[in-house]
XYZ file of N, CA and C in Angstrom:
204
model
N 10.063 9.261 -30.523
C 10.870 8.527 -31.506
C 11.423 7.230 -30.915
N 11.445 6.424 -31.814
C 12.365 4.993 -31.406
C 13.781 4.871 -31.291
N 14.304 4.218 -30.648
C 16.051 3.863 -30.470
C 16.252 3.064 -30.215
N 17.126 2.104 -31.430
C 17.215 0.957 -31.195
C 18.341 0.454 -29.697
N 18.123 -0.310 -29.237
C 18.412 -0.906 -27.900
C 19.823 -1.839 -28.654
N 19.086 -3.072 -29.103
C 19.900 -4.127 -29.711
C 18.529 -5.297 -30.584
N 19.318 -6.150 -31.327
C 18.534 -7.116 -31.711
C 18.239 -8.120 -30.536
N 17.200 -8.918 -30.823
C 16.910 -9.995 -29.971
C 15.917 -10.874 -30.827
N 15.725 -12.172 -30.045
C 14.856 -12.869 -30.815
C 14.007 -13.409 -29.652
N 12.602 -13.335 -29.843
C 11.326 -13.993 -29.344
C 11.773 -15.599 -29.183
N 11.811 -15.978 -27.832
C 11.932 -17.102 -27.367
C 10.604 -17.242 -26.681
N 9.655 -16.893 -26.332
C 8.377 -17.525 -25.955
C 7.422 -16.579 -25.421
N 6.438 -16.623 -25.914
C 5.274 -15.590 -25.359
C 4.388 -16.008 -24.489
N 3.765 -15.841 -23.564
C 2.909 -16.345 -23.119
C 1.254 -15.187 -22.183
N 0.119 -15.985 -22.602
C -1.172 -14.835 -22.305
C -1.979 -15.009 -20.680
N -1.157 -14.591 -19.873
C -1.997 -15.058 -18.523
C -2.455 -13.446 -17.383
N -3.821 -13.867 -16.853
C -3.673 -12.709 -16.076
C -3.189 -12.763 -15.245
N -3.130 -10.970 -14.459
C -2.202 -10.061 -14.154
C -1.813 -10.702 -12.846
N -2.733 -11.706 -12.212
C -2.821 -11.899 -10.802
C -2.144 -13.667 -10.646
N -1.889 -13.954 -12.301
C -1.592 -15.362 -12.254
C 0.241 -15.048 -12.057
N 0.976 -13.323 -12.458
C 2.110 -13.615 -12.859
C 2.933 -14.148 -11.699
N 4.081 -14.489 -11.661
C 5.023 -14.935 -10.652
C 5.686 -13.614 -10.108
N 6.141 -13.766 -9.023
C 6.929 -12.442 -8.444
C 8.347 -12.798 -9.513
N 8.858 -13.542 -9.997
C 10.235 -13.483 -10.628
C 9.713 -12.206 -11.844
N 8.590 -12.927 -12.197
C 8.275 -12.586 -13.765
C 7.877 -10.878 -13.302
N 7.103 -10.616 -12.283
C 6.864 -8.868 -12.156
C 8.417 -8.653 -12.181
N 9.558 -9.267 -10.731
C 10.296 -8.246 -11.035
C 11.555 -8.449 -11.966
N 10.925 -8.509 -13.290
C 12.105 -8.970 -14.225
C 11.127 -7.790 -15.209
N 10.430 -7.677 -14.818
C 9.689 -6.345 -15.799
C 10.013 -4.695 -15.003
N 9.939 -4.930 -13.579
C 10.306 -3.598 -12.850
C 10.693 -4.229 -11.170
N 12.259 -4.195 -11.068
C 12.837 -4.956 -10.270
C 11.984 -3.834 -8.561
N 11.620 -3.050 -8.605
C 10.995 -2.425 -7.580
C 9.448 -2.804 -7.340
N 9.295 -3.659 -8.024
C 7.535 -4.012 -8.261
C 7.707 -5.985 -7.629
N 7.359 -6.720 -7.071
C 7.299 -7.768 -6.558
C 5.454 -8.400 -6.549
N 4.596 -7.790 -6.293
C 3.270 -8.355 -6.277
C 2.601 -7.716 -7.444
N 1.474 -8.617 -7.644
C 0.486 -8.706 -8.892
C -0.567 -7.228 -8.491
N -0.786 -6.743 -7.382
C -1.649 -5.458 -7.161
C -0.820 -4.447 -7.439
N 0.722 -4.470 -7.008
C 1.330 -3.308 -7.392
C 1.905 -3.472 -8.908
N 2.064 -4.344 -9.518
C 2.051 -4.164 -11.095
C 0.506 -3.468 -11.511
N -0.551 -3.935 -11.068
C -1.977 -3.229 -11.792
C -1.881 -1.660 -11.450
N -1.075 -1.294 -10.127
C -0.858 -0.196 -9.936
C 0.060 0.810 -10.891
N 1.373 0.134 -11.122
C 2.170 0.809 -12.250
C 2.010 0.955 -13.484
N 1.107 -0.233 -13.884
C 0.512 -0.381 -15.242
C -0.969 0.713 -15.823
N -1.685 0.843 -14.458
C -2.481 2.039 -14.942
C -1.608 3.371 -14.662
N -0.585 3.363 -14.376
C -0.073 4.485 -14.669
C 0.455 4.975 -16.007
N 0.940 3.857 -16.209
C 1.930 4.014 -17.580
C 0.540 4.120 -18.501
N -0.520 3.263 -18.360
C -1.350 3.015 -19.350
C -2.552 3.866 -19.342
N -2.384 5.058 -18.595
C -3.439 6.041 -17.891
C -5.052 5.194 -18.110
N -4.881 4.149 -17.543
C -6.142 3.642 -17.141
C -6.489 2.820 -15.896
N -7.201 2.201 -15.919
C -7.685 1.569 -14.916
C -7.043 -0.134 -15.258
N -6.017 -0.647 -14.576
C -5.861 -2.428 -14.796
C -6.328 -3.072 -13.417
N -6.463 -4.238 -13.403
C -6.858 -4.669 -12.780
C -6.254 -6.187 -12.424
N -6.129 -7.068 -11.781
C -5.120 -8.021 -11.485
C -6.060 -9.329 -12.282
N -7.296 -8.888 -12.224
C -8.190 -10.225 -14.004
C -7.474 -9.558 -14.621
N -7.188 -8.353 -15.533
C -6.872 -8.118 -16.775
C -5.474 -9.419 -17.345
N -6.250 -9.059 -18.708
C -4.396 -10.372 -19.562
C -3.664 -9.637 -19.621
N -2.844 -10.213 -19.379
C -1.338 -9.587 -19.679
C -0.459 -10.743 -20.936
N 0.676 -10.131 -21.694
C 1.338 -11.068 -22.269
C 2.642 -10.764 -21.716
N 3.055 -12.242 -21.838
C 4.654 -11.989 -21.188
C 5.584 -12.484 -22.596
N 6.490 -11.345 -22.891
C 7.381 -11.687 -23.979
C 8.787 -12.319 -23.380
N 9.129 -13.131 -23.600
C 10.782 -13.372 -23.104
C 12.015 -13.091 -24.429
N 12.679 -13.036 -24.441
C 13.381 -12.802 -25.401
C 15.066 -12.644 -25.049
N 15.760 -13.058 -25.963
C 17.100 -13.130 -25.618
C 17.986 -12.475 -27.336
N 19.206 -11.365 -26.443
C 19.842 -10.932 -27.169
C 20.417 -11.649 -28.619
N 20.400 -10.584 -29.671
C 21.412 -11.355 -30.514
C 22.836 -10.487 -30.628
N 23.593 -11.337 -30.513
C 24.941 -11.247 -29.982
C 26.114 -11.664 -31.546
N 26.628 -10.568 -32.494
C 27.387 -10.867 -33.203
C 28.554 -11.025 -32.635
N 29.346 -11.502 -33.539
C 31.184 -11.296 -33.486
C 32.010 -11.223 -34.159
């Protein structure tokens, strides 16, 4: 089942492979993950397959929405 977290809004997407990402950008996805081989590593886990550091990846950024 789903649970909502909070709102947010899509501030920029972007389609690059796995081996192009930046170490900021891995560890802002899993602060224990720093290189592009050990993301292909966590990612065929989660994704019970095989990734690979060619595979695309998309990077979503996004920032809270914040009432008051």
């Amino acid at each position: 089942p789903r649970e909502r977290v909070f709102d947010a809004v899509i501030d920029k997407v972007e389609v690059k492979q796995l081996q192009d990402l930046s170490p900021r950008e891995i560890e802002h996805d899993n602060p224990e993950i720093r290189r592009p081989e050990e993301m292909a590593t966590f990612l065929s886990q989660l994704y019970n397959r095989e990734v690979t550091q060619e595979d695309t990846v998309t990077v979503i950024r996004f920032s809270q929405i914040v009432t008051r």
